[in-house]
mmCIF file of C-alpha atoms in Angstrom:
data_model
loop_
_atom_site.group_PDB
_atom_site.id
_atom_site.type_symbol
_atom_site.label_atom_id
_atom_site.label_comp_id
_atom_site.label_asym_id
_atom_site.label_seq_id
_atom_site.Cartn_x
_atom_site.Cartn_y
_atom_site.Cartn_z
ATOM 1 C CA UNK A 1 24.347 36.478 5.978
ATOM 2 C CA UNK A 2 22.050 38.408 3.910
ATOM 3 C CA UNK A 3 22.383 36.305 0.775
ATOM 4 C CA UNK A 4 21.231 33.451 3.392
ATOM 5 C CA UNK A 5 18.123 35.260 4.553
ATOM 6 C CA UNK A 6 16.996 35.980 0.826
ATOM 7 C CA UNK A 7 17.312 32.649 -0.188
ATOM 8 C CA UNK A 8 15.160 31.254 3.235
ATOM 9 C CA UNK A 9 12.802 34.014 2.405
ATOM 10 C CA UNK A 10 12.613 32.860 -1.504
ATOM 11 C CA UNK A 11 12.057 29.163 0.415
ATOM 12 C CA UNK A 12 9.222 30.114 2.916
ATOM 13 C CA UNK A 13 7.225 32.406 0.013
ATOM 14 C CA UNK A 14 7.634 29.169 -2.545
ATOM 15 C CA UNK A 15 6.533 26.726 0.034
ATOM 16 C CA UNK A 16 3.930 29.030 1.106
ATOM 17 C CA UNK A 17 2.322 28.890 -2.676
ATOM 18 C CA UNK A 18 2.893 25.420 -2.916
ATOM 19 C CA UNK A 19 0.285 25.119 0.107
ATOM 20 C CA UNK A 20 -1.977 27.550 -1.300
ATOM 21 C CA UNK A 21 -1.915 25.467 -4.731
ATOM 22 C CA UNK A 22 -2.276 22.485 -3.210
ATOM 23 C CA UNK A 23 -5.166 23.500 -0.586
ATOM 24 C CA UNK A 24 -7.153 25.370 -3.768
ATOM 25 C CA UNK A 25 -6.302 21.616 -5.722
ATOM 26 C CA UNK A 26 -8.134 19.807 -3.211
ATOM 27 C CA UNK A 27 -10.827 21.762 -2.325
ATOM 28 C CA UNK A 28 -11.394 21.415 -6.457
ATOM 29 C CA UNK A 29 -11.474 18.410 -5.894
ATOM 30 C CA UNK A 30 -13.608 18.469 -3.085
ATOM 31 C CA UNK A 31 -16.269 19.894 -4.817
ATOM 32 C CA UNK A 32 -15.895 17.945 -8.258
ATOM 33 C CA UNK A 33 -16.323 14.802 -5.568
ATOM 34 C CA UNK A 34 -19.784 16.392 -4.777
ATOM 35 C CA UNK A 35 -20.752 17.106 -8.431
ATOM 36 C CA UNK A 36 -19.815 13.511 -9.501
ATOM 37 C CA UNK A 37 -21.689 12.040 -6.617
ATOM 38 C CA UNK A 38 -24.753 11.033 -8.348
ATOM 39 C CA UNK A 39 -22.376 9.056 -11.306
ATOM 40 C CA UNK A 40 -21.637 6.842 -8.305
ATOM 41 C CA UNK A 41 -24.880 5.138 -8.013
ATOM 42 C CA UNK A 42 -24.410 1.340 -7.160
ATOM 43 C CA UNK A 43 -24.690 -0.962 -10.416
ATOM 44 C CA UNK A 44 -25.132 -4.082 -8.131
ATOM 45 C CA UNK A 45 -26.513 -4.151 -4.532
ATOM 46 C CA UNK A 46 -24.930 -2.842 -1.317
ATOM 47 C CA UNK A 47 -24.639 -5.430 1.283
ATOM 48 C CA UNK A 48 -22.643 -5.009 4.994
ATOM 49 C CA UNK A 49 -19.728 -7.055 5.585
ATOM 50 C CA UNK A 50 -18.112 -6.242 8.952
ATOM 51 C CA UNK A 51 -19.449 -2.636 9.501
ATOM 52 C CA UNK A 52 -18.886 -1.836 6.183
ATOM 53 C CA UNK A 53 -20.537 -1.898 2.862
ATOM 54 C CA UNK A 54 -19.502 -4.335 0.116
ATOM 55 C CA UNK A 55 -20.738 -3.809 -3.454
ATOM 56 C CA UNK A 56 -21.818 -7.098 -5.434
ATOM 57 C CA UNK A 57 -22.274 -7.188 -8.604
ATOM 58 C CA UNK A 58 -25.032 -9.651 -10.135
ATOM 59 C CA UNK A 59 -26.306 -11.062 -13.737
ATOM 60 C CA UNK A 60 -28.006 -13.753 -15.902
ATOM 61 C CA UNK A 61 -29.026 -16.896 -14.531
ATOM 62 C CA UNK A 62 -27.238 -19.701 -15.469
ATOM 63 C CA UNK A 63 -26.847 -22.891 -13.683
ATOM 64 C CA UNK A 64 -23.296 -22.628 -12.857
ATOM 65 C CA UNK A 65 -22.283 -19.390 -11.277
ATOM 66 C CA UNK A 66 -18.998 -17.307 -12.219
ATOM 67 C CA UNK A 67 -17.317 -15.275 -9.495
ATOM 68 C CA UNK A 68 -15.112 -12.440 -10.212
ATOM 69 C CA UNK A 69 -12.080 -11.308 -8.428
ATOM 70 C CA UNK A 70 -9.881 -7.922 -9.395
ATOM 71 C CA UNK A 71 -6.219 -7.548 -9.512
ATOM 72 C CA UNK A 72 -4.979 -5.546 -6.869
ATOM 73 C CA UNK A 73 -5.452 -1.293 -7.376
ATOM 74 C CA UNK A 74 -8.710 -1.799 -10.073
ATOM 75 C CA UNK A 75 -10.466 1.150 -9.297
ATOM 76 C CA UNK A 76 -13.740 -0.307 -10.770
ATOM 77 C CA UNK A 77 -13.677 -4.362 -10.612
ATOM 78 C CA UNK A 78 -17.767 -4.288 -11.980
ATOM 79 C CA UNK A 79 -16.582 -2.146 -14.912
ATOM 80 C CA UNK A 80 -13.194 -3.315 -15.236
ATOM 81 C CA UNK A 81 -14.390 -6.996 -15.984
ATOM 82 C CA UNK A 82 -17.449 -5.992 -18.274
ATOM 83 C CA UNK A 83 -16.235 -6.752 -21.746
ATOM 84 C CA UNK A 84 -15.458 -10.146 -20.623
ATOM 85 C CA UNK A 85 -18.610 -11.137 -18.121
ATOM 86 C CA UNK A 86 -20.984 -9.572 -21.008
ATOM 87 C CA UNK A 87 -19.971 -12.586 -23.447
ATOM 88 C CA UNK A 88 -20.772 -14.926 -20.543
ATOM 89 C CA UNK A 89 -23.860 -14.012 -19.125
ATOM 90 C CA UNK A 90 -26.083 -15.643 -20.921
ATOM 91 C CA UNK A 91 -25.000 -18.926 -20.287
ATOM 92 C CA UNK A 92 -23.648 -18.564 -16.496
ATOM 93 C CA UNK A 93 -24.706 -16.433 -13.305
ATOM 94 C CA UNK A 94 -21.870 -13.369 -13.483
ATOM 95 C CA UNK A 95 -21.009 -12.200 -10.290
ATOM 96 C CA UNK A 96 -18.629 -9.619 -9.263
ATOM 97 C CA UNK A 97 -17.530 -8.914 -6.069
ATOM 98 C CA UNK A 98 -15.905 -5.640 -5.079
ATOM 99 C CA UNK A 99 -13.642 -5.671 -1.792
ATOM 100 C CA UNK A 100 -13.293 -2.647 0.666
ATOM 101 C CA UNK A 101 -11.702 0.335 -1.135
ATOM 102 C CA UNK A 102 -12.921 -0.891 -4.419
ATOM 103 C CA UNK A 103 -15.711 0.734 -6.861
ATOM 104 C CA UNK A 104 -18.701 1.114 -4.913
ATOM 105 C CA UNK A 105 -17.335 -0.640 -2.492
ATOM 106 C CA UNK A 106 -16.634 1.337 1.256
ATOM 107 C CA UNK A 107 -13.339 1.820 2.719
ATOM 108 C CA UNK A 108 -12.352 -0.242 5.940
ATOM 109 C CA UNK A 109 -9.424 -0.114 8.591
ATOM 110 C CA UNK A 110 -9.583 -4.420 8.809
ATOM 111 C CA UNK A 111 -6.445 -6.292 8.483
ATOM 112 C CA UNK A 112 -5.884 -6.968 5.041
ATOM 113 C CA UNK A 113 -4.471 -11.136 5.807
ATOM 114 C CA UNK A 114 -5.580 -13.184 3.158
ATOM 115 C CA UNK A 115 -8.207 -15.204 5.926
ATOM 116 C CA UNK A 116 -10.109 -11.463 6.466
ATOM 117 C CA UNK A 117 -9.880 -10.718 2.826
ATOM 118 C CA UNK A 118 -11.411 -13.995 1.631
ATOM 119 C CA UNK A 119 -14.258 -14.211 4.611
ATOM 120 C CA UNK A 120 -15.463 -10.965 3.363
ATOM 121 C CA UNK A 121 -15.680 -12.065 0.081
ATOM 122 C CA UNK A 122 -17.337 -15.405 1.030
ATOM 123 C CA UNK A 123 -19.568 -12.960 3.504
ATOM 124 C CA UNK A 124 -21.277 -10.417 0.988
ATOM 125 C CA UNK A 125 -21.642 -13.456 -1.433
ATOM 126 C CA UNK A 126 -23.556 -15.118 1.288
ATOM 127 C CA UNK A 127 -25.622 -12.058 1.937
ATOM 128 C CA UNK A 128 -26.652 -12.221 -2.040
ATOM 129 C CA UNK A 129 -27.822 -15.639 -1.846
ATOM 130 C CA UNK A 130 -24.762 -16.752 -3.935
ATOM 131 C CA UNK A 131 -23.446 -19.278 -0.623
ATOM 132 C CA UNK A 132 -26.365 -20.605 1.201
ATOM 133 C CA UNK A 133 -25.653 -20.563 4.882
ATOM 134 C CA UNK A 134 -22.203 -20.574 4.315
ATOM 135 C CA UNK A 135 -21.404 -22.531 1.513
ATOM 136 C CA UNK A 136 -22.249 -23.464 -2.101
ATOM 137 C CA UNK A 137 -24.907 -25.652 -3.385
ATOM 138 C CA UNK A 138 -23.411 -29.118 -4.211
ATOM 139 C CA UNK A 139 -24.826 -29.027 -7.635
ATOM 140 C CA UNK A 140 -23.536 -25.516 -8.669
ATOM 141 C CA UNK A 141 -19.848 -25.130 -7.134
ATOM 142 C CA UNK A 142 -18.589 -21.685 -8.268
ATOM 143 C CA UNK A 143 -16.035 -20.811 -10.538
ATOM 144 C CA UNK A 144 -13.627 -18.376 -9.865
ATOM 145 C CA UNK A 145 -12.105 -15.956 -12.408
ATOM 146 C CA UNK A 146 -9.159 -14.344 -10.960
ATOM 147 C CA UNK A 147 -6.817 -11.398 -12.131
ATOM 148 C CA UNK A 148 -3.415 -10.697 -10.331
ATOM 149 C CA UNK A 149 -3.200 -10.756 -7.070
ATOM 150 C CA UNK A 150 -6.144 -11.897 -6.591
ATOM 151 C CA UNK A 151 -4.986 -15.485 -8.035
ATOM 152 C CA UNK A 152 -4.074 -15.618 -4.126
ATOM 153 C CA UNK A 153 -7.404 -15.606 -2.858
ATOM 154 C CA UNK A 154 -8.294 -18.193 -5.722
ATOM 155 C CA UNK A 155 -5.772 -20.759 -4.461
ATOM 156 C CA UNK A 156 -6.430 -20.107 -1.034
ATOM 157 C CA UNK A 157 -10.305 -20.243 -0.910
ATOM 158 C CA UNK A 158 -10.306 -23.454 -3.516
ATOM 159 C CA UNK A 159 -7.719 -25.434 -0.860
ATOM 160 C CA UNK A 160 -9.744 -24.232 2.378
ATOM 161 C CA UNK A 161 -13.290 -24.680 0.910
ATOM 162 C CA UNK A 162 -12.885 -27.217 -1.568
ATOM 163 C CA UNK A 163 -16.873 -28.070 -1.733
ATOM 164 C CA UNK A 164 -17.335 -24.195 -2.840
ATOM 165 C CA UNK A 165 -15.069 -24.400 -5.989
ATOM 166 C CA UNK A 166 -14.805 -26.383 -8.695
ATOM 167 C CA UNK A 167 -12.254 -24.514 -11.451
ATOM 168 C CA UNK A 168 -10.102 -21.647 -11.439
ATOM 169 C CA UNK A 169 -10.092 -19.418 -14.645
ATOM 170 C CA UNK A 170 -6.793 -17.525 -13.937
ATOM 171 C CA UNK A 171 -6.421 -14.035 -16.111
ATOM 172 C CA UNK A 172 -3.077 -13.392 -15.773
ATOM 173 C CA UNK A 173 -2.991 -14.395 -11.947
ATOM 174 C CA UNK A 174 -0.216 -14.142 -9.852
ATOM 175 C CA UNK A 175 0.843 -17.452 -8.048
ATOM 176 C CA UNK A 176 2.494 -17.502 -4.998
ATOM 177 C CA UNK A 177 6.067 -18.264 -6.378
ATOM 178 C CA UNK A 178 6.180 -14.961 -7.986
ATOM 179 C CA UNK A 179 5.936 -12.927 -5.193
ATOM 180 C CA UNK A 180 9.095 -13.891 -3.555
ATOM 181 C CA UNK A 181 10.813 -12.289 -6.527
ATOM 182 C CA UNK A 182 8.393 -9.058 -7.039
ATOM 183 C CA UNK A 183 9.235 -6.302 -6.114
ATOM 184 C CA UNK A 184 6.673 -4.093 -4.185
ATOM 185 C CA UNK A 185 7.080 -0.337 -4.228
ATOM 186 C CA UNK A 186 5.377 1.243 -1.659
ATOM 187 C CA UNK A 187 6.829 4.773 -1.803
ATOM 188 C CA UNK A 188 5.613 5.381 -5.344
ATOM 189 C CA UNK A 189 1.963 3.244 -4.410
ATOM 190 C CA UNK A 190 1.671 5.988 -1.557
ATOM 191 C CA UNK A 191 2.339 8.967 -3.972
ATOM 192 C CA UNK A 192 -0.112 7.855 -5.919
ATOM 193 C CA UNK A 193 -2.658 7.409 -2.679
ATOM 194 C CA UNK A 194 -1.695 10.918 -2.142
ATOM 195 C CA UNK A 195 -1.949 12.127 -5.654
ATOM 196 C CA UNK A 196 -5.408 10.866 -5.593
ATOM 197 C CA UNK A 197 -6.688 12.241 -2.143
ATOM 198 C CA UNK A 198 -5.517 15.855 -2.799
ATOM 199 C CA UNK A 199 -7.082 15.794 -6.649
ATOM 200 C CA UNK A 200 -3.515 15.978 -8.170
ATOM 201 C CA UNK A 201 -4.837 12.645 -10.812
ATOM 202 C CA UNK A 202 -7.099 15.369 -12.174
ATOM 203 C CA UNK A 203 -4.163 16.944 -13.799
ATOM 204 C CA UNK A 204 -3.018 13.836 -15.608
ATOM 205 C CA UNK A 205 -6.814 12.335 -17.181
ATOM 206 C CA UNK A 206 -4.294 11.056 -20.087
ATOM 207 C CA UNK A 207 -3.283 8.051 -17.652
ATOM 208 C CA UNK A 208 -6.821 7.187 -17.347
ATOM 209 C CA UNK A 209 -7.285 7.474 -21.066
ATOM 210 C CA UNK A 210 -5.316 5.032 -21.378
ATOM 211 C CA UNK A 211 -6.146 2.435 -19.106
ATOM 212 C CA UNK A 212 -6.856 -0.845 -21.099
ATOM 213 C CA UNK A 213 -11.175 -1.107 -19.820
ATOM 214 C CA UNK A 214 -11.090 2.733 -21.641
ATOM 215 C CA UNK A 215 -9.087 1.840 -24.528
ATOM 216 C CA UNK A 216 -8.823 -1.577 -25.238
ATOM 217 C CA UNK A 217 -12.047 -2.668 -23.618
ATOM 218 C CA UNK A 218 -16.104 -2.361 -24.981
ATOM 219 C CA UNK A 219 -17.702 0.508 -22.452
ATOM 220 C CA UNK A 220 -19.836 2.906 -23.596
ATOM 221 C CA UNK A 221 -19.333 6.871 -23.369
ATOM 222 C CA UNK A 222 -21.419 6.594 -20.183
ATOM 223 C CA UNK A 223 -19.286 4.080 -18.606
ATOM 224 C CA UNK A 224 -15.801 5.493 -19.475
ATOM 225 C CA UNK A 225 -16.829 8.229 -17.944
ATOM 226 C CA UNK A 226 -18.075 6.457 -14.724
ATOM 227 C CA UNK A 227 -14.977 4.444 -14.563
ATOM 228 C CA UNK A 228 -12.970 7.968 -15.083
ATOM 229 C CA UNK A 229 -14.701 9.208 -11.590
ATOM 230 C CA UNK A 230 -13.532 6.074 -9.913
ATOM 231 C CA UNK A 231 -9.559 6.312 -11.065
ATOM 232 C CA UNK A 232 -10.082 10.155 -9.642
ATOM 233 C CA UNK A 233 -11.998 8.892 -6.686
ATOM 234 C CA UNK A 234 -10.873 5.324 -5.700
ATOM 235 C CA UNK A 235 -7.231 5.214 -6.958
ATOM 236 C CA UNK A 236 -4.879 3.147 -3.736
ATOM 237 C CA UNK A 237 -7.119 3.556 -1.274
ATOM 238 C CA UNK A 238 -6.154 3.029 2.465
ATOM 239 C CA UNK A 239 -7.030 -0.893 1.795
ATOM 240 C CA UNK A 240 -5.465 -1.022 -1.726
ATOM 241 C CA UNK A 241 -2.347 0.146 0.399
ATOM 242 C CA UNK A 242 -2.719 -2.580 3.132
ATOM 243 C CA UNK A 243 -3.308 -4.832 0.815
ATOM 244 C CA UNK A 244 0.021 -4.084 -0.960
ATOM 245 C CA UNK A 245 2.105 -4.076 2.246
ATOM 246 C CA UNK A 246 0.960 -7.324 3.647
ATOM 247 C CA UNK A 247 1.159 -9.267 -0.245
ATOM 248 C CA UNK A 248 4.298 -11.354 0.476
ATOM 249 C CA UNK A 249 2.780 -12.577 3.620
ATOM 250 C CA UNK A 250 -0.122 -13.319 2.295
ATOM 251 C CA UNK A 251 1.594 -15.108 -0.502
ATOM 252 C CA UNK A 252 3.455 -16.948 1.619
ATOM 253 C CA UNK A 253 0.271 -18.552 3.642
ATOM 254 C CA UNK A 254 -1.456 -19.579 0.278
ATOM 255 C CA UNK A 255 2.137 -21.536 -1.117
ATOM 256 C CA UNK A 256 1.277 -23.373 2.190
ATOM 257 C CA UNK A 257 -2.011 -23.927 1.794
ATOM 258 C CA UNK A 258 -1.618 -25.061 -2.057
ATOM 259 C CA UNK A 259 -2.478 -28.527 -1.822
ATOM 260 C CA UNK A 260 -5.017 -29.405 -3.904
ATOM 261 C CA UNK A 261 -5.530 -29.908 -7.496
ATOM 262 C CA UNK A 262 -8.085 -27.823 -8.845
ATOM 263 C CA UNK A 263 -8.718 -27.247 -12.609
ATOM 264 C CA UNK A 264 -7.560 -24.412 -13.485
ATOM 265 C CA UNK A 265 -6.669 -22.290 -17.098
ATOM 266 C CA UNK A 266 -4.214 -20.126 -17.188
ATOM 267 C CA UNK A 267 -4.634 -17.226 -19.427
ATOM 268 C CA UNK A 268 -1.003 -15.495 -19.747
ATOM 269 C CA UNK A 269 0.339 -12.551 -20.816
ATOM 270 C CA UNK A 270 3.630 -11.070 -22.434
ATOM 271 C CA UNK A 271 4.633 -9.589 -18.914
ATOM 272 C CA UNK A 272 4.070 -6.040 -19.889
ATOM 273 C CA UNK A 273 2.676 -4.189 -16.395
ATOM 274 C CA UNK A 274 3.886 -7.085 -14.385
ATOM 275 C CA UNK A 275 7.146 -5.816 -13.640
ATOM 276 C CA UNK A 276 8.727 -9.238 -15.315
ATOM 277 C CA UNK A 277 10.357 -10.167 -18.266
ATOM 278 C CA UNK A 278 7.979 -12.400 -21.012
ATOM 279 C CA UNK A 279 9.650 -14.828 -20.320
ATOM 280 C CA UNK A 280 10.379 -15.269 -16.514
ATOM 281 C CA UNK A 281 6.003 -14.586 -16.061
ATOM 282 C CA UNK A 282 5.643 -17.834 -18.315
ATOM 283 C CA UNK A 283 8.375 -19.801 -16.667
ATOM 284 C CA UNK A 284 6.557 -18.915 -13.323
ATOM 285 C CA UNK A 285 3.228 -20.353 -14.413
ATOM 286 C CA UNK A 286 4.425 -23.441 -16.696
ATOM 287 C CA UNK A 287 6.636 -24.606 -13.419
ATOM 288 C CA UNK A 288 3.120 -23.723 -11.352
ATOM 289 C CA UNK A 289 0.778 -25.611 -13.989
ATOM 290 C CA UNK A 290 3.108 -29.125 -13.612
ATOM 291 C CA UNK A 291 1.553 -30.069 -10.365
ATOM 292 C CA UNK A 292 -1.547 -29.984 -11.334
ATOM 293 C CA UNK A 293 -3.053 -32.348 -13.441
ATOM 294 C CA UNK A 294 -6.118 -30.668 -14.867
ATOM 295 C CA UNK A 295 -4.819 -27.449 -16.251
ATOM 296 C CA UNK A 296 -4.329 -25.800 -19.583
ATOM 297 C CA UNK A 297 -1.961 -22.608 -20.633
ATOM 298 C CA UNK A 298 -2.925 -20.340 -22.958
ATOM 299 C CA UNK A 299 -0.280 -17.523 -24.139
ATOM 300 C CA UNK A 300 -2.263 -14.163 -24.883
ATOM 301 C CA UNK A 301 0.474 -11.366 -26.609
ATOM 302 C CA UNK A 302 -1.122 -8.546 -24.545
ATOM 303 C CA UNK A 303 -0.301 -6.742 -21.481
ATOM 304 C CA UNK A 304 -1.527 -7.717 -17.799
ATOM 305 C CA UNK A 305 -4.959 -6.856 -18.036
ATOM 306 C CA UNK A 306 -5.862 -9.669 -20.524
ATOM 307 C CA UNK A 307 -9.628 -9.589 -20.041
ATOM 308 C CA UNK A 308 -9.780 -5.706 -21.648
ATOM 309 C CA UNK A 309 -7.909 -6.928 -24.268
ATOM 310 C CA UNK A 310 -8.614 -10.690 -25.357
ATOM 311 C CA UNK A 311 -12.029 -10.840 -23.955
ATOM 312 C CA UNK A 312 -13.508 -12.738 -26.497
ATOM 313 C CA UNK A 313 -10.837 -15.466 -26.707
ATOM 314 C CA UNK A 314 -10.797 -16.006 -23.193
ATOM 315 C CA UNK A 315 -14.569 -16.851 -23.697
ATOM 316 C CA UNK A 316 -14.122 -19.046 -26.144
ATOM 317 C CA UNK A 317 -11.052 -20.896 -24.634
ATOM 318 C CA UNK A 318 -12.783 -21.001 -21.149
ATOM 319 C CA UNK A 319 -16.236 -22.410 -22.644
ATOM 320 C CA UNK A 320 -14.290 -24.662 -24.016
ATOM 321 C CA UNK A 321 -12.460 -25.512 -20.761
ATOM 322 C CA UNK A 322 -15.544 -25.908 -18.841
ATOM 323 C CA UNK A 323 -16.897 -28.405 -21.126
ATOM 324 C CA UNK A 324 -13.489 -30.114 -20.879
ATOM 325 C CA UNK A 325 -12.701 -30.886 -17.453
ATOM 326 C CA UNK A 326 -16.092 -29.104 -15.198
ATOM 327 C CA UNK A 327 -18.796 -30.699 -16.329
ATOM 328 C CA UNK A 328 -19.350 -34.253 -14.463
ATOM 329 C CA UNK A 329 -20.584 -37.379 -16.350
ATOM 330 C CA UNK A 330 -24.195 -37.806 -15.788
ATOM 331 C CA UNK A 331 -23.167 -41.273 -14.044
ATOM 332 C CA UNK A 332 -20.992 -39.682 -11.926
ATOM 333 C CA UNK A 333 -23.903 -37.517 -10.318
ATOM 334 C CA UNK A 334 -26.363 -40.389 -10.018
ATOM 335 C CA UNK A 335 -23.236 -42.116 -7.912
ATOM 336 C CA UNK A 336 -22.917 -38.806 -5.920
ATOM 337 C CA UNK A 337 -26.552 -38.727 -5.202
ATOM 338 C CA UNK A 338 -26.669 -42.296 -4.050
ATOM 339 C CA UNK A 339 -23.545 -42.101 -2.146
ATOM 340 C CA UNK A 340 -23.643 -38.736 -0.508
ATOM 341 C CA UNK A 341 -20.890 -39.659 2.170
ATOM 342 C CA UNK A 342 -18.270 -41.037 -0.419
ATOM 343 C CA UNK A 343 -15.280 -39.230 -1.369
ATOM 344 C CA UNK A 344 -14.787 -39.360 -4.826
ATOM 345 C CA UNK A 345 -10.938 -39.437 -6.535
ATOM 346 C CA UNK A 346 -11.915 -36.307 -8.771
ATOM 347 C CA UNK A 347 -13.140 -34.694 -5.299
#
């Protein structure tokens, strides 16, 4: 009996300094929050989408107009994507669009469903002039560059809004197929939520080290650091989290909706952070890229972020790609012009 009270003494003392430690850890990081606030001033503009506010990223002014889309969990989509969009901005209007939870981006409590996700995208572009009332100008249709799971909200806006999108430049998207086969771990995503609200991610900075837009990617000092505040700040955020529990549904709503024959190029990877085998990730998109007609694969040997890695490939490859298939024969257009309320075949 007394052996038993000493060890539920031992228990309550130990769990007793485990609060303490873990109170004192986030009130650190309380107050580091505080310090770092003035890193987090918005690179793009702030616009509200549904009561909350949605950070878009804009640059260069090209005639046709790129839209960026993160993978799901990206703490910083705007930095994230920088080594790649910087090779393309000359040419081509660069715009990246940061959903609720994300970078600058605010938190929200909305459904995550593919429909809400994509009207808020298709919402703060409108409120940047990038969709006039609604929907894109006829002679610049937007291109959509989508990593991950956001390949979903690729497929799904091109089918539902096919006079908005004209090509698909997919960097190491995942298609709807593979997410009846993924598996989704939501205990370890909400340790990590945790991990990150109580400060805990401040104890491990050598997993943002390593993150492939630190190492692998062309930030400066200035940025690393920046993108360091958002892993400590913005890692699986409530939305990240809804997002995440609601994927296979979602997935399941776009291989519905997956009707129409877009262009797309499909950058791959070697399957490393995708939780697949090489092999199975490129059987997934070769058996994907049969039904439609105007596509290309190209094999990348790098892990799932492909943009940090092969940025300037991918720019070369997708230049190359617009050229190919986007860019409309000049008789074509006088047709269109003409014959404004004729469907053409390549429509």
């Amino acid at each position: 009996m007394k052996k038993a009270r000493k060890v539920m003494k031992v228990i309550i003392i130990l769990l007793i300094a485990l609060i303490i430690v873990l109170v004192a850890i986030y009130i650190n990081h309380r107050i580091q929050l505080n310090k770092e606030e003035a890193l987090r001033n918005p690179l793009g503009k702030l616009v509200e989408v549904d009561g909350h506010q949605m950070s878009v990223y804009v640059e260069g002014n090209g005639d046709k107009t790129i839209v960026f889309m993160s993978g799901g969990g990206t703490c910083s989509p705007i930095l994230d994507f920088k080594s790649l969009y910087s090779l393309l901005s000359d040419d081509y209007k660069i715009v990246v669009v940061e959903k609720a939870g994300y970078g600058f981006s605010e938190e929200s409590n909305s459904f995550r469903d593919i429909e809400t996700v994509l009207n808020e995208t298709r919402s703060a572009l409108s409120k940047v002039g990038i969709l006039e009332d609604g929907t894109a100008d006829a002679e610049n249709k937007i291109i959509l560059f989508a990593h991950s799971m956001s390949m979903l909200e690729a497929i799904y806006w091109s089918n539902c809004f096919p006079e908005e999108i004209c090509g698909i430049v997919s960097l190491d998207g995942a298609i709807p197929q593979m997410y009846e086969k993924m598996k989704i771990n939501m205990f370890v995503s909400n340790m990590a939520a945790f991990a990150s609200k109580m400060g805990l991610t401040r104890f491990f900075p050598q997993i943002c080290k390593s993150s492939s837009a630190i190492c692998a990617g062309t930030l400066t000092d200035e940025e690393k650091n920046l993108y360091k505040n958002f892993f400590y700040n913005k890692t699986m955020t409530k939305p990240m989290l809804a997002e995440a529990k609601i994927v296979k549904e979602n997935a399941k709503k776009v291989l519905v909706a997956d009707k129409r024959d877009v262009p797309t190029l499909f950058f791959v990877s070697n399957g490393k952070g995708t939780g697949f085998e090489k092999s199975e990730w490129n059987d997934f998109i070769s058996e994907y890229s049969k039904n439609k007609n105007e596509s290309k694969i190209v094999q990348l040997e790098c892990s799932h972020y492909v943009h940090n890695f092969e940025y300037e490939k991918i720019f070369v490859e997708s230049c190359d790609f617009f050229n190919q298939f986007l860019d409309e024969p000049e008789l074509l257009k006088i047709f269109k012009e003409a014959y404004p309320n004729v469907k053409f075949i390549s429509e």
